[in-house]
mmCIF file of C-alpha atoms in Angstrom:
data_model
loop_
_atom_site.group_PDB
_atom_site.id
_atom_site.type_symbol
_atom_site.label_atom_id
_atom_site.label_comp_id
_atom_site.label_asym_id
_atom_site.label_seq_id
_atom_site.Cartn_x
_atom_site.Cartn_y
_atom_site.Cartn_z
ATOM 1 C CA UNK A 1 -25.069 11.438 -32.320
ATOM 2 C CA UNK A 2 -24.383 12.834 -28.831
ATOM 3 C CA UNK A 3 -21.434 11.444 -26.957
ATOM 4 C CA UNK A 4 -22.264 9.348 -23.892
ATOM 5 C CA UNK A 5 -21.271 10.775 -20.528
ATOM 6 C CA UNK A 6 -18.114 9.316 -18.958
ATOM 7 C CA UNK A 7 -18.535 6.778 -16.183
ATOM 8 C CA UNK A 8 -15.130 7.159 -14.517
ATOM 9 C CA UNK A 9 -13.041 10.088 -13.332
ATOM 10 C CA UNK A 10 -9.305 9.363 -13.285
ATOM 11 C CA UNK A 11 -7.571 11.615 -10.748
ATOM 12 C CA UNK A 12 -3.862 12.289 -11.301
ATOM 13 C CA UNK A 13 -1.954 14.565 -8.896
ATOM 14 C CA UNK A 14 0.954 16.095 -10.807
ATOM 15 C CA UNK A 15 4.054 17.403 -9.059
ATOM 16 C CA UNK A 16 7.358 17.954 -10.895
ATOM 17 C CA UNK A 17 6.576 14.947 -13.066
ATOM 18 C CA UNK A 18 8.658 16.030 -16.064
ATOM 19 C CA UNK A 19 8.543 13.697 -19.083
ATOM 20 C CA UNK A 20 7.039 10.853 -17.044
ATOM 21 C CA UNK A 21 3.619 12.529 -17.182
ATOM 22 C CA UNK A 22 3.694 12.127 -20.955
ATOM 23 C CA UNK A 23 4.134 8.369 -20.618
ATOM 24 C CA UNK A 24 1.239 8.294 -18.167
ATOM 25 C CA UNK A 25 -0.960 10.346 -20.525
ATOM 26 C CA UNK A 26 -0.055 8.198 -23.531
ATOM 27 C CA UNK A 27 -1.070 5.049 -21.651
ATOM 28 C CA UNK A 28 -4.434 6.648 -20.884
ATOM 29 C CA UNK A 29 -4.955 7.649 -24.510
ATOM 30 C CA UNK A 30 -4.334 4.003 -25.464
ATOM 31 C CA UNK A 31 -7.249 2.722 -23.337
ATOM 32 C CA UNK A 32 -9.675 0.502 -25.215
ATOM 33 C CA UNK A 33 -12.580 1.869 -23.154
ATOM 34 C CA UNK A 34 -12.864 5.658 -23.349
ATOM 35 C CA UNK A 35 -15.746 6.082 -20.891
ATOM 36 C CA UNK A 36 -13.686 8.295 -18.573
ATOM 37 C CA UNK A 37 -12.519 11.831 -17.954
ATOM 38 C CA UNK A 38 -9.115 12.678 -16.499
ATOM 39 C CA UNK A 39 -8.406 15.402 -13.959
ATOM 40 C CA UNK A 40 -4.724 16.355 -14.204
ATOM 41 C CA UNK A 41 -4.123 18.492 -11.107
ATOM 42 C CA UNK A 42 -0.850 20.390 -10.992
ATOM 43 C CA UNK A 43 0.181 20.782 -7.355
ATOM 44 C CA UNK A 44 2.515 23.777 -7.563
ATOM 45 C CA UNK A 45 5.171 22.161 -9.761
ATOM 46 C CA UNK A 46 8.367 24.130 -10.357
ATOM 47 C CA UNK A 47 9.195 22.348 -13.632
ATOM 48 C CA UNK A 48 7.233 22.276 -16.912
ATOM 49 C CA UNK A 49 4.551 19.864 -15.659
ATOM 50 C CA UNK A 50 1.785 22.467 -15.947
ATOM 51 C CA UNK A 51 2.630 23.156 -19.594
ATOM 52 C CA UNK A 52 2.656 19.428 -20.343
ATOM 53 C CA UNK A 53 -0.802 18.788 -18.868
ATOM 54 C CA UNK A 54 -2.229 21.918 -20.466
ATOM 55 C CA UNK A 55 -1.020 20.572 -23.807
ATOM 56 C CA UNK A 56 -2.770 17.275 -23.076
ATOM 57 C CA UNK A 57 -6.005 19.169 -22.452
ATOM 58 C CA UNK A 58 -5.534 21.201 -25.631
ATOM 59 C CA UNK A 59 -4.953 18.072 -27.714
ATOM 60 C CA UNK A 60 -7.828 16.062 -26.167
ATOM 61 C CA UNK A 61 -10.278 18.395 -24.405
ATOM 62 C CA UNK A 62 -12.997 15.742 -24.127
ATOM 63 C CA UNK A 63 -10.688 13.428 -22.167
ATOM 64 C CA UNK A 64 -8.489 15.763 -20.106
ATOM 65 C CA UNK A 65 -8.979 18.725 -17.812
ATOM 66 C CA UNK A 66 -5.844 20.456 -16.516
ATOM 67 C CA UNK A 67 -6.174 22.171 -13.138
ATOM 68 C CA UNK A 68 -3.544 23.980 -11.112
ATOM 69 C CA UNK A 69 -3.063 25.121 -7.531
ATOM 70 C CA UNK A 70 -0.399 26.219 -5.098
ATOM 71 C CA UNK A 71 1.426 23.282 -3.537
ATOM 72 C CA UNK A 72 -0.863 21.552 -1.048
ATOM 73 C CA UNK A 73 0.409 17.974 -1.091
ATOM 74 C CA UNK A 74 -0.913 14.794 -2.613
ATOM 75 C CA UNK A 75 -3.696 14.286 -0.039
ATOM 76 C CA UNK A 76 -5.348 17.652 -0.626
ATOM 77 C CA UNK A 77 -4.890 17.218 -4.366
ATOM 78 C CA UNK A 78 -6.678 13.878 -4.399
ATOM 79 C CA UNK A 79 -9.429 15.271 -2.190
ATOM 80 C CA UNK A 80 -9.916 18.102 -4.677
ATOM 81 C CA UNK A 81 -10.156 15.560 -7.479
ATOM 82 C CA UNK A 82 -12.893 13.656 -5.662
ATOM 83 C CA UNK A 83 -14.865 16.868 -5.117
ATOM 84 C CA UNK A 84 -14.387 18.074 -8.716
ATOM 85 C CA UNK A 85 -15.470 14.754 -10.218
ATOM 86 C CA UNK A 86 -19.058 14.141 -11.294
ATOM 87 C CA UNK A 87 -18.995 10.519 -12.422
ATOM 88 C CA UNK A 88 -20.268 7.357 -10.779
ATOM 89 C CA UNK A 89 -16.792 5.890 -10.352
ATOM 90 C CA UNK A 90 -13.307 7.108 -9.479
ATOM 91 C CA UNK A 91 -9.780 5.862 -10.155
ATOM 92 C CA UNK A 92 -6.422 7.205 -8.984
ATOM 93 C CA UNK A 93 -3.190 7.156 -10.978
ATOM 94 C CA UNK A 94 0.184 8.535 -9.867
ATOM 95 C CA UNK A 95 2.009 10.750 -12.353
ATOM 96 C CA UNK A 96 5.021 8.407 -12.686
ATOM 97 C CA UNK A 97 2.874 5.353 -13.420
ATOM 98 C CA UNK A 98 1.146 3.993 -16.502
ATOM 99 C CA UNK A 99 -1.661 1.632 -17.483
ATOM 100 C CA UNK A 100 -2.143 -1.375 -19.731
ATOM 101 C CA UNK A 101 -4.579 -0.630 -22.584
ATOM 102 C CA UNK A 102 -7.424 -2.715 -21.110
ATOM 103 C CA UNK A 103 -7.079 -1.396 -17.537
ATOM 104 C CA UNK A 104 -10.130 0.871 -17.482
ATOM 105 C CA UNK A 105 -12.226 -1.667 -19.370
ATOM 106 C CA UNK A 106 -11.446 -4.562 -17.006
ATOM 107 C CA UNK A 107 -12.039 -2.649 -13.772
ATOM 108 C CA UNK A 108 -15.116 -0.789 -15.015
ATOM 109 C CA UNK A 109 -16.676 -3.982 -16.377
ATOM 110 C CA UNK A 110 -16.156 -5.758 -13.065
ATOM 111 C CA UNK A 111 -17.576 -3.038 -10.831
ATOM 112 C CA UNK A 112 -20.648 -2.637 -13.074
ATOM 113 C CA UNK A 113 -21.273 -6.341 -13.575
ATOM 114 C CA UNK A 114 -21.060 -7.141 -9.850
ATOM 115 C CA UNK A 115 -22.575 -3.889 -8.565
ATOM 116 C CA UNK A 116 -19.603 -3.543 -6.195
ATOM 117 C CA UNK A 117 -18.542 -0.518 -4.182
ATOM 118 C CA UNK A 118 -14.882 -1.248 -4.795
ATOM 119 C CA UNK A 119 -12.819 -3.441 -7.123
ATOM 120 C CA UNK A 120 -9.175 -4.255 -6.367
ATOM 121 C CA UNK A 121 -6.717 -5.483 -8.994
ATOM 122 C CA UNK A 122 -3.033 -6.390 -9.029
ATOM 123 C CA UNK A 123 -0.055 -4.348 -10.158
ATOM 124 C CA UNK A 124 3.513 -4.546 -11.464
ATOM 125 C CA UNK A 125 6.604 -2.839 -10.092
ATOM 126 C CA UNK A 126 8.585 -1.641 -13.115
ATOM 127 C CA UNK A 127 11.688 0.244 -14.160
ATOM 128 C CA UNK A 128 12.619 1.627 -17.557
ATOM 129 C CA UNK A 129 14.135 -1.727 -18.485
ATOM 130 C CA UNK A 130 12.187 -4.487 -16.783
ATOM 131 C CA UNK A 131 9.414 -5.692 -14.526
ATOM 132 C CA UNK A 132 10.738 -6.165 -10.984
ATOM 133 C CA UNK A 133 7.761 -8.123 -9.670
ATOM 134 C CA UNK A 134 4.010 -8.466 -9.892
ATOM 135 C CA UNK A 135 1.424 -8.537 -7.122
ATOM 136 C CA UNK A 136 -1.722 -10.525 -7.892
ATOM 137 C CA UNK A 137 -5.155 -9.943 -6.389
ATOM 138 C CA UNK A 138 -6.806 -13.326 -5.866
ATOM 139 C CA UNK A 139 -10.372 -13.239 -4.640
ATOM 140 C CA UNK A 140 -9.864 -13.823 -0.914
ATOM 141 C CA UNK A 141 -10.225 -11.898 2.330
ATOM 142 C CA UNK A 142 -6.523 -11.102 2.736
ATOM 143 C CA UNK A 143 -5.975 -9.485 -0.692
ATOM 144 C CA UNK A 144 -7.230 -6.003 0.330
ATOM 145 C CA UNK A 145 -4.624 -5.871 3.093
ATOM 146 C CA UNK A 146 -1.878 -6.675 0.576
ATOM 147 C CA UNK A 147 -2.833 -3.809 -1.738
ATOM 148 C CA UNK A 148 -3.302 -0.619 0.257
ATOM 149 C CA UNK A 149 -2.288 1.986 -2.328
ATOM 150 C CA UNK A 150 -5.209 3.996 -3.750
ATOM 151 C CA UNK A 151 -4.401 2.933 -7.310
ATOM 152 C CA UNK A 152 -5.039 -0.457 -8.965
ATOM 153 C CA UNK A 153 -8.641 0.050 -7.843
ATOM 154 C CA UNK A 154 -11.937 1.522 -8.947
ATOM 155 C CA UNK A 155 -14.276 3.082 -6.371
ATOM 156 C CA UNK A 156 -17.926 4.023 -6.354
ATOM 157 C CA UNK A 157 -17.763 7.779 -5.778
ATOM 158 C CA UNK A 158 -20.690 7.746 -3.341
ATOM 159 C CA UNK A 159 -18.725 5.406 -1.073
ATOM 160 C CA UNK A 160 -15.947 7.971 -0.704
ATOM 161 C CA UNK A 161 -18.262 10.936 -0.243
ATOM 162 C CA UNK A 162 -20.968 9.428 1.948
ATOM 163 C CA UNK A 163 -18.515 7.775 4.321
ATOM 164 C CA UNK A 164 -16.067 10.701 4.222
ATOM 165 C CA UNK A 165 -13.178 8.438 3.269
ATOM 166 C CA UNK A 166 -10.097 10.644 3.312
ATOM 167 C CA UNK A 167 -6.345 10.484 3.032
ATOM 168 C CA UNK A 168 -4.283 11.184 6.141
ATOM 169 C CA UNK A 169 -2.275 14.415 6.224
ATOM 170 C CA UNK A 170 0.997 12.945 7.449
ATOM 171 C CA UNK A 171 4.473 12.097 6.211
ATOM 172 C CA UNK A 172 3.884 8.374 6.368
ATOM 173 C CA UNK A 173 1.126 6.063 5.137
ATOM 174 C CA UNK A 174 -1.409 8.674 4.051
ATOM 175 C CA UNK A 175 -2.965 6.255 1.566
ATOM 176 C CA UNK A 176 -3.198 3.308 3.988
ATOM 177 C CA UNK A 177 -5.854 5.021 6.100
ATOM 178 C CA UNK A 178 -7.820 5.880 2.959
ATOM 179 C CA UNK A 179 -7.806 2.299 1.706
ATOM 180 C CA UNK A 180 -8.631 0.636 5.031
ATOM 181 C CA UNK A 181 -11.434 3.113 5.676
ATOM 182 C CA UNK A 182 -12.844 2.317 2.229
ATOM 183 C CA UNK A 183 -12.608 -1.413 2.998
ATOM 184 C CA UNK A 184 -14.462 -0.919 6.270
ATOM 185 C CA UNK A 185 -17.366 0.979 4.736
ATOM 186 C CA UNK A 186 -17.713 -0.830 1.401
ATOM 187 C CA UNK A 187 -20.713 -3.147 1.307
ATOM 188 C CA UNK A 188 -19.195 -5.164 -1.530
ATOM 189 C CA UNK A 189 -15.490 -5.579 -2.399
ATOM 190 C CA UNK A 190 -14.347 -7.599 -5.384
ATOM 191 C CA UNK A 191 -10.776 -8.708 -6.045
ATOM 192 C CA UNK A 192 -9.847 -9.545 -9.647
ATOM 193 C CA UNK A 193 -6.689 -11.487 -10.430
ATOM 194 C CA UNK A 194 -5.702 -9.118 -13.205
ATOM 195 C CA UNK A 195 -2.608 -6.922 -13.505
ATOM 196 C CA UNK A 196 -2.873 -3.753 -15.562
ATOM 197 C CA UNK A 197 -1.378 -1.027 -13.351
ATOM 198 C CA UNK A 198 2.356 -0.319 -13.653
ATOM 199 C CA UNK A 199 3.940 1.232 -10.557
ATOM 200 C CA UNK A 200 7.136 2.866 -11.750
ATOM 201 C CA UNK A 201 10.189 2.513 -9.520
ATOM 202 C CA UNK A 202 11.907 5.865 -9.009
ATOM 203 C CA UNK A 203 14.711 5.524 -6.463
ATOM 204 C CA UNK A 204 14.780 9.308 -5.988
ATOM 205 C CA UNK A 205 11.085 9.714 -5.228
ATOM 206 C CA UNK A 206 10.031 11.195 -1.905
ATOM 207 C CA UNK A 207 8.254 7.993 -0.938
ATOM 208 C CA UNK A 208 11.466 6.003 -1.358
ATOM 209 C CA UNK A 209 13.714 8.380 0.581
ATOM 210 C CA UNK A 210 11.664 9.949 3.383
ATOM 211 C CA UNK A 211 11.244 6.689 5.310
ATOM 212 C CA UNK A 212 14.899 5.643 5.424
ATOM 213 C CA UNK A 213 16.685 5.692 8.771
ATOM 214 C CA UNK A 214 13.621 5.916 11.053
ATOM 215 C CA UNK A 215 13.559 9.709 10.821
ATOM 216 C CA UNK A 216 11.873 11.537 13.679
ATOM 217 C CA UNK A 217 9.681 13.545 11.285
ATOM 218 C CA UNK A 218 8.118 10.289 10.023
ATOM 219 C CA UNK A 219 6.092 9.120 12.988
ATOM 220 C CA UNK A 220 4.221 5.869 12.265
ATOM 221 C CA UNK A 221 2.129 6.275 15.411
ATOM 222 C CA UNK A 222 0.156 9.074 13.703
ATOM 223 C CA UNK A 223 -1.028 6.525 11.164
ATOM 224 C CA UNK A 224 -1.453 3.776 13.743
ATOM 225 C CA UNK A 225 -3.634 5.989 15.947
ATOM 226 C CA UNK A 226 -5.815 6.887 12.968
ATOM 227 C CA UNK A 227 -6.165 3.239 11.976
ATOM 228 C CA UNK A 228 -6.994 2.349 15.567
ATOM 229 C CA UNK A 229 -9.813 4.919 15.457
ATOM 230 C CA UNK A 230 -11.484 2.941 12.655
ATOM 231 C CA UNK A 231 -12.312 0.210 15.189
ATOM 232 C CA UNK A 232 -12.365 1.795 18.660
ATOM 233 C CA UNK A 233 -14.074 -1.317 20.077
ATOM 234 C CA UNK A 234 -11.544 -4.156 20.112
ATOM 235 C CA UNK A 235 -14.121 -6.859 19.513
ATOM 236 C CA UNK A 236 -15.141 -5.169 16.229
ATOM 237 C CA UNK A 237 -11.681 -5.467 14.711
ATOM 238 C CA UNK A 238 -11.441 -8.035 11.905
ATOM 239 C CA UNK A 239 -8.706 -10.584 12.605
ATOM 240 C CA UNK A 240 -6.950 -9.680 9.352
ATOM 241 C CA UNK A 241 -6.999 -6.005 10.328
ATOM 242 C CA UNK A 242 -5.217 -6.898 13.578
ATOM 243 C CA UNK A 243 -2.644 -8.923 11.662
ATOM 244 C CA UNK A 244 -2.164 -6.024 9.246
ATOM 245 C CA UNK A 245 -1.382 -3.617 12.087
ATOM 246 C CA UNK A 246 1.269 -5.947 13.527
ATOM 247 C CA UNK A 247 2.631 -6.593 10.042
ATOM 248 C CA UNK A 248 2.838 -2.859 9.353
ATOM 249 C CA UNK A 249 4.935 -2.262 12.474
ATOM 250 C CA UNK A 250 7.335 -5.038 11.479
ATOM 251 C CA UNK A 251 7.503 -3.870 7.850
ATOM 252 C CA UNK A 252 8.216 -0.295 8.920
ATOM 253 C CA UNK A 253 11.034 -1.351 11.233
ATOM 254 C CA UNK A 254 12.648 -3.624 8.656
ATOM 255 C CA UNK A 255 12.243 -1.299 5.673
ATOM 256 C CA UNK A 256 13.173 1.953 7.385
ATOM 257 C CA UNK A 257 15.438 0.600 10.095
ATOM 258 C CA UNK A 258 18.122 -0.971 7.956
ATOM 259 C CA UNK A 259 19.958 2.379 7.647
ATOM 260 C CA UNK A 260 19.201 3.477 11.217
ATOM 261 C CA UNK A 261 21.598 3.274 14.121
ATOM 262 C CA UNK A 262 21.207 0.392 16.558
ATOM 263 C CA UNK A 263 20.120 2.771 19.293
ATOM 264 C CA UNK A 264 17.500 4.441 17.102
ATOM 265 C CA UNK A 265 16.136 1.105 15.895
ATOM 266 C CA UNK A 266 15.819 -0.194 19.458
ATOM 267 C CA UNK A 267 14.172 3.010 20.650
ATOM 268 C CA UNK A 268 11.563 3.045 17.864
ATOM 269 C CA UNK A 269 10.921 -0.700 18.082
ATOM 270 C CA UNK A 270 10.341 -0.526 21.840
ATOM 271 C CA UNK A 271 7.928 2.365 21.330
ATOM 272 C CA UNK A 272 5.966 0.648 18.548
ATOM 273 C CA UNK A 273 5.681 -2.722 20.260
ATOM 274 C CA UNK A 274 4.563 -0.903 23.417
ATOM 275 C CA UNK A 275 1.879 0.806 21.310
ATOM 276 C CA UNK A 276 0.699 -2.605 20.065
ATOM 277 C CA UNK A 277 0.479 -3.922 23.634
ATOM 278 C CA UNK A 278 -1.313 -0.834 24.929
ATOM 279 C CA UNK A 279 -3.937 -0.951 22.192
ATOM 280 C CA UNK A 280 -4.508 -4.696 22.247
ATOM 281 C CA UNK A 281 -2.832 -5.801 19.006
ATOM 282 C CA UNK A 282 -1.259 -9.248 19.179
ATOM 283 C CA UNK A 283 -0.004 -11.511 16.429
ATOM 284 C CA UNK A 284 -3.047 -13.702 15.891
ATOM 285 C CA UNK A 285 -1.895 -15.896 12.985
ATOM 286 C CA UNK A 286 1.026 -18.308 12.815
ATOM 287 C CA UNK A 287 3.216 -17.888 9.759
ATOM 288 C CA UNK A 288 1.747 -21.097 8.304
ATOM 289 C CA UNK A 289 -1.892 -20.055 8.843
ATOM 290 C CA UNK A 290 -4.166 -20.562 5.828
ATOM 291 C CA UNK A 291 -5.854 -17.184 6.467
ATOM 292 C CA UNK A 292 -2.671 -15.446 5.256
ATOM 293 C CA UNK A 293 -1.530 -18.131 2.833
ATOM 294 C CA UNK A 294 -1.317 -15.631 -0.048
ATOM 295 C CA UNK A 295 1.146 -13.531 1.944
ATOM 296 C CA UNK A 296 4.735 -14.171 0.859
ATOM 297 C CA UNK A 297 6.634 -16.695 2.965
ATOM 298 C CA UNK A 298 9.311 -14.078 3.622
ATOM 299 C CA UNK A 299 6.771 -11.629 5.046
ATOM 300 C CA UNK A 300 5.101 -14.270 7.199
ATOM 301 C CA UNK A 301 8.394 -15.437 8.684
ATOM 302 C CA UNK A 302 9.626 -11.851 9.164
ATOM 303 C CA UNK A 303 6.498 -10.851 11.065
ATOM 304 C CA UNK A 304 6.598 -13.932 13.280
ATOM 305 C CA UNK A 305 10.326 -13.605 13.947
ATOM 306 C CA UNK A 306 10.532 -9.926 14.846
ATOM 307 C CA UNK A 307 7.336 -10.087 16.884
ATOM 308 C CA UNK A 308 8.752 -13.078 18.758
ATOM 309 C CA UNK A 309 12.052 -11.307 19.383
ATOM 310 C CA UNK A 310 10.155 -8.384 20.890
ATOM 311 C CA UNK A 311 8.353 -10.752 23.291
ATOM 312 C CA UNK A 312 11.707 -12.037 24.544
ATOM 313 C CA UNK A 313 13.305 -8.553 24.696
ATOM 314 C CA UNK A 314 15.859 -9.467 22.026
ATOM 315 C CA UNK A 315 15.396 -6.424 19.782
ATOM 316 C CA UNK A 316 18.756 -4.856 20.823
ATOM 317 C CA UNK A 317 20.546 -8.027 19.760
ATOM 318 C CA UNK A 318 18.694 -8.046 16.439
ATOM 319 C CA UNK A 319 19.582 -4.373 15.904
ATOM 320 C CA UNK A 320 23.292 -5.163 16.368
ATOM 321 C CA UNK A 321 23.109 -7.634 13.494
ATOM 322 C CA UNK A 322 20.673 -5.797 11.232
ATOM 323 C CA UNK A 323 21.283 -2.046 11.394
ATOM 324 C CA UNK A 324 23.888 -0.386 9.192
ATOM 325 C CA UNK A 325 23.558 3.212 10.383
ATOM 326 C CA UNK A 326 26.498 4.778 12.161
ATOM 327 C CA UNK A 327 26.179 7.070 15.196
ATOM 328 C CA UNK A 328 26.928 10.728 14.462
ATOM 329 C CA UNK A 329 30.404 11.570 15.646
ATOM 330 C CA UNK A 330 31.008 14.534 17.930
ATOM 331 C CA UNK A 331 33.399 16.686 15.908
ATOM 332 C CA UNK A 332 34.000 19.112 18.789
ATOM 333 C CA UNK A 333 36.374 16.719 20.502
ATOM 334 C CA UNK A 334 34.116 16.145 23.524
#
């Protein structure tokens, strides 16, 4: 009897993954629903990642295809995966992460049953020893703005191709533009309160180190300008989209600014809040608003507080209390 064609392409960019790619592959082999094909795309790794994924293809050629290229970055690699795929649906998995055995089955069943363009699920943040936290995906309007990574989702491939949904070639937030563009163009989005994606915490990963200290090479305004282009007419912007933009600015300052100097924090904060004012983004929900009730209390209070401090020009005072970075000393004696 002929094998049925796969319904899902799982796209996995691979870059210096080492042994972690084996854990990822093993979790895929354990899936209860095998109606998928996996594109393992080596992005110019300098370790043995290519040999590991080629072995996966050799062991299971019906499930895995190993591709390789010179280093082009995760955005170009994912774009290649979308173009190389030929299935109705697409999933993304990062090479450090792994899946629960029913992950493909749950997401595929939901997108087929509801004829959706996009299904969003929850995820866990994990280490080798424990689960740090879980993020649920209740079926409400705010959930998509809580989960902006490309994984923990299944997409209809035509949505991505027809609407030219693409990742942003930048050092910061490349996947946020992709997700919010998909949300804008999807005719039907379903959120399922299921957790089956495990986001592995690697303290040495690029994503965890490049944003620290408000580095000049990580310019959030590149992302903000691209997001702004999604809704060039202010009246077309969903209220939750506006809140997300303000929330992103606050999150970036708090997450990246802790290790910055006071002067750098104040400079970047002034620039970002000026960008919000110029482009018409104002905090439009109180921290107790029911529209964002599934947002954590900490996040709601943080957004309201820092936004309020900016209105009263108190960011320099906040920076004195919050920032731990030390100014670079002049060792020349001047």
